[in-house]
Amino acid sequence: MVDGRGRMGGYGLGPGGECVCPKCGYRMTHPRGIPCYKQKCPKCGELMKRA
Ligand SMILES: [Zn+2]
């Protein structure tokens, strides 16, 4: 796979990325263009952070 930009390093996640709840550890994918910190954890209601 040649991407030409070297964006493959480290994460191995989809293009949308993943968010993680800092409180309970719940992980979820999020759509592109919506930052994690605008989403709330469905389990505990805490704001998500970037995984
Ligand atoms: Zn949570």
mmCIF file with all atom_site columns, C-alpha atoms and ligand atoms in Angstrom:
data_model
loop_
_atom_site.group_PDB
_atom_site.id
_atom_site.type_symbol
_atom_site.label_atom_id
_atom_site.label_alt_id
_atom_site.label_comp_id
_atom_site.label_asym_id
_atom_site.label_entity_id
_atom_site.label_seq_id
_atom_site.pdbx_PDB_ins_code
_atom_site.Cartn_x
_atom_site.Cartn_y
_atom_site.Cartn_z
_atom_site.occupancy
_atom_site.B_iso_or_equiv
_atom_site.pdbx_formal_charge
_atom_site.auth_seq_id
_atom_site.auth_comp_id
_atom_site.auth_asym_id
_atom_site.auth_atom_id
_atom_site.pdbx_PDB_model_num
ATOM   1  C  CA . MET A 1 1  ? 0.000   0.000  0.000  1.00 0.00 ? 1  MET A CA 1
ATOM   2  C  CA . VAL A 1 2  ? 1.495   3.278  -1.055 1.00 0.00 ? 2  VAL A CA 1
ATOM   3  C  CA . ASP A 1 3  ? -0.248  6.281  0.316  1.00 0.00 ? 3  ASP A CA 1
ATOM   4  C  CA . GLY A 1 4  ? 2.458   8.817  -0.345 1.00 0.00 ? 4  GLY A CA 1
ATOM   5  C  CA . ARG A 1 5  ? 1.850   10.672 2.865  1.00 0.00 ? 5  ARG A CA 1
ATOM   6  C  CA . GLY A 1 6  ? 2.699   8.212  5.545  1.00 0.00 ? 6  GLY A CA 1
ATOM   7  C  CA . ARG A 1 7  ? -0.533  8.524  7.417  1.00 0.00 ? 7  ARG A CA 1
ATOM   8  C  CA . MET A 1 8  ? -0.670  4.902  8.369  1.00 0.00 ? 8  MET A CA 1
ATOM   9  C  CA . GLY A 1 9  ? 1.599   5.203  11.351 1.00 0.00 ? 9  GLY A CA 1
ATOM   10 C  CA . GLY A 1 10 ? 0.395   4.281  14.781 1.00 0.00 ? 10 GLY A CA 1
ATOM   11 C  CA . TYR A 1 11 ? -3.361  4.152  14.684 1.00 0.00 ? 11 TYR A CA 1
ATOM   12 C  CA . GLY A 1 12 ? -4.598  1.564  12.248 1.00 0.00 ? 12 GLY A CA 1
ATOM   13 C  CA . LEU A 1 13 ? -8.139  2.826  12.588 1.00 0.00 ? 13 LEU A CA 1
ATOM   14 C  CA . GLY A 1 14 ? -10.650 3.917  10.007 1.00 0.00 ? 14 GLY A CA 1
ATOM   15 C  CA . PRO A 1 15 ? -10.654 7.352  8.457  1.00 0.00 ? 15 PRO A CA 1
ATOM   16 C  CA . GLY A 1 16 ? -13.275 8.591  10.868 1.00 0.00 ? 16 GLY A CA 1
ATOM   17 C  CA . GLY A 1 17 ? -11.230 7.604  13.871 1.00 0.00 ? 17 GLY A CA 1
ATOM   18 C  CA . GLU A 1 18 ? -12.236 6.494  17.269 1.00 0.00 ? 18 GLU A CA 1
ATOM   19 C  CA . CYS A 1 19 ? -13.246 8.265  20.401 1.00 0.00 ? 19 CYS A CA 1
ATOM   20 C  CA . VAL A 1 20 ? -12.813 7.001  23.889 1.00 0.00 ? 20 VAL A CA 1
ATOM   21 C  CA . CYS A 1 21 ? -14.604 8.006  27.045 1.00 0.00 ? 21 CYS A CA 1
ATOM   22 C  CA . PRO A 1 22 ? -12.076 9.159  29.640 1.00 0.00 ? 22 PRO A CA 1
ATOM   23 C  CA . LYS A 1 23 ? -14.416 8.182  32.417 1.00 0.00 ? 23 LYS A CA 1
ATOM   24 C  CA . CYS A 1 24 ? -15.614 4.691  31.648 1.00 0.00 ? 24 CYS A CA 1
ATOM   25 C  CA . GLY A 1 25 ? -13.373 3.736  28.752 1.00 0.00 ? 25 GLY A CA 1
ATOM   26 C  CA . TYR A 1 26 ? -16.165 3.203  26.240 1.00 0.00 ? 26 TYR A CA 1
ATOM   27 C  CA . ARG A 1 27 ? -14.956 3.379  22.666 1.00 0.00 ? 27 ARG A CA 1
ATOM   28 C  CA . MET A 1 28 ? -16.884 4.348  19.589 1.00 0.00 ? 28 MET A CA 1
ATOM   29 C  CA . THR A 1 29 ? -16.198 5.347  16.044 1.00 0.00 ? 29 THR A CA 1
ATOM   30 C  CA . HIS A 1 30 ? -17.347 8.751  14.941 1.00 0.00 ? 30 HIS A CA 1
ATOM   31 C  CA . PRO A 1 31 ? -18.231 10.169 11.573 1.00 0.00 ? 31 PRO A CA 1
ATOM   32 C  CA . ARG A 1 32 ? -15.802 12.421 9.825  1.00 0.00 ? 32 ARG A CA 1
ATOM   33 C  CA . GLY A 1 33 ? -16.111 16.060 10.653 1.00 0.00 ? 33 GLY A CA 1
ATOM   34 C  CA . ILE A 1 34 ? -17.505 15.542 14.117 1.00 0.00 ? 34 ILE A CA 1
ATOM   35 C  CA . PRO A 1 35 ? -14.846 15.891 16.751 1.00 0.00 ? 35 PRO A CA 1
ATOM   36 C  CA . CYS A 1 36 ? -14.851 13.557 19.675 1.00 0.00 ? 36 CYS A CA 1
ATOM   37 C  CA . TYR A 1 37 ? -15.220 16.348 22.172 1.00 0.00 ? 37 TYR A CA 1
ATOM   38 C  CA . LYS A 1 38 ? -18.604 17.193 20.722 1.00 0.00 ? 38 LYS A CA 1
ATOM   39 C  CA . GLN A 1 39 ? -19.901 13.730 21.358 1.00 0.00 ? 39 GLN A CA 1
ATOM   40 C  CA . LYS A 1 40 ? -21.104 12.324 24.615 1.00 0.00 ? 40 LYS A CA 1
ATOM   41 C  CA . CYS A 1 41 ? -20.546 8.867  25.904 1.00 0.00 ? 41 CYS A CA 1
ATOM   42 C  CA . PRO A 1 42 ? -23.742 6.848  25.504 1.00 0.00 ? 42 PRO A CA 1
ATOM   43 C  CA . LYS A 1 43 ? -23.054 5.062  28.739 1.00 0.00 ? 43 LYS A CA 1
ATOM   44 C  CA . CYS A 1 44 ? -22.166 7.761  31.204 1.00 0.00 ? 44 CYS A CA 1
ATOM   45 C  CA . GLY A 1 45 ? -22.680 11.051 29.384 1.00 0.00 ? 45 GLY A CA 1
ATOM   46 C  CA . GLU A 1 46 ? -19.095 12.220 29.683 1.00 0.00 ? 46 GLU A CA 1
ATOM   47 C  CA . LEU A 1 47 ? -17.613 14.057 26.725 1.00 0.00 ? 47 LEU A CA 1
ATOM   48 C  CA . MET A 1 48 ? -15.524 11.797 24.555 1.00 0.00 ? 48 MET A CA 1
ATOM   49 C  CA . LYS A 1 49 ? -11.881 12.229 23.787 1.00 0.00 ? 49 LYS A CA 1
ATOM   50 C  CA . ARG A 1 50 ? -9.846  11.202 20.813 1.00 0.00 ? 50 ARG A CA 1
ATOM   51 C  CA . ALA A 1 51 ? -8.610  7.674  21.088 1.00 0.00 ? 51 ALA A CA 1
HETATM 52 ZN ZN . ZN  B 2 .  ? -18.403 6.876  29.504 1.00 0.00 ? 1  ZN  B ZN 1
#
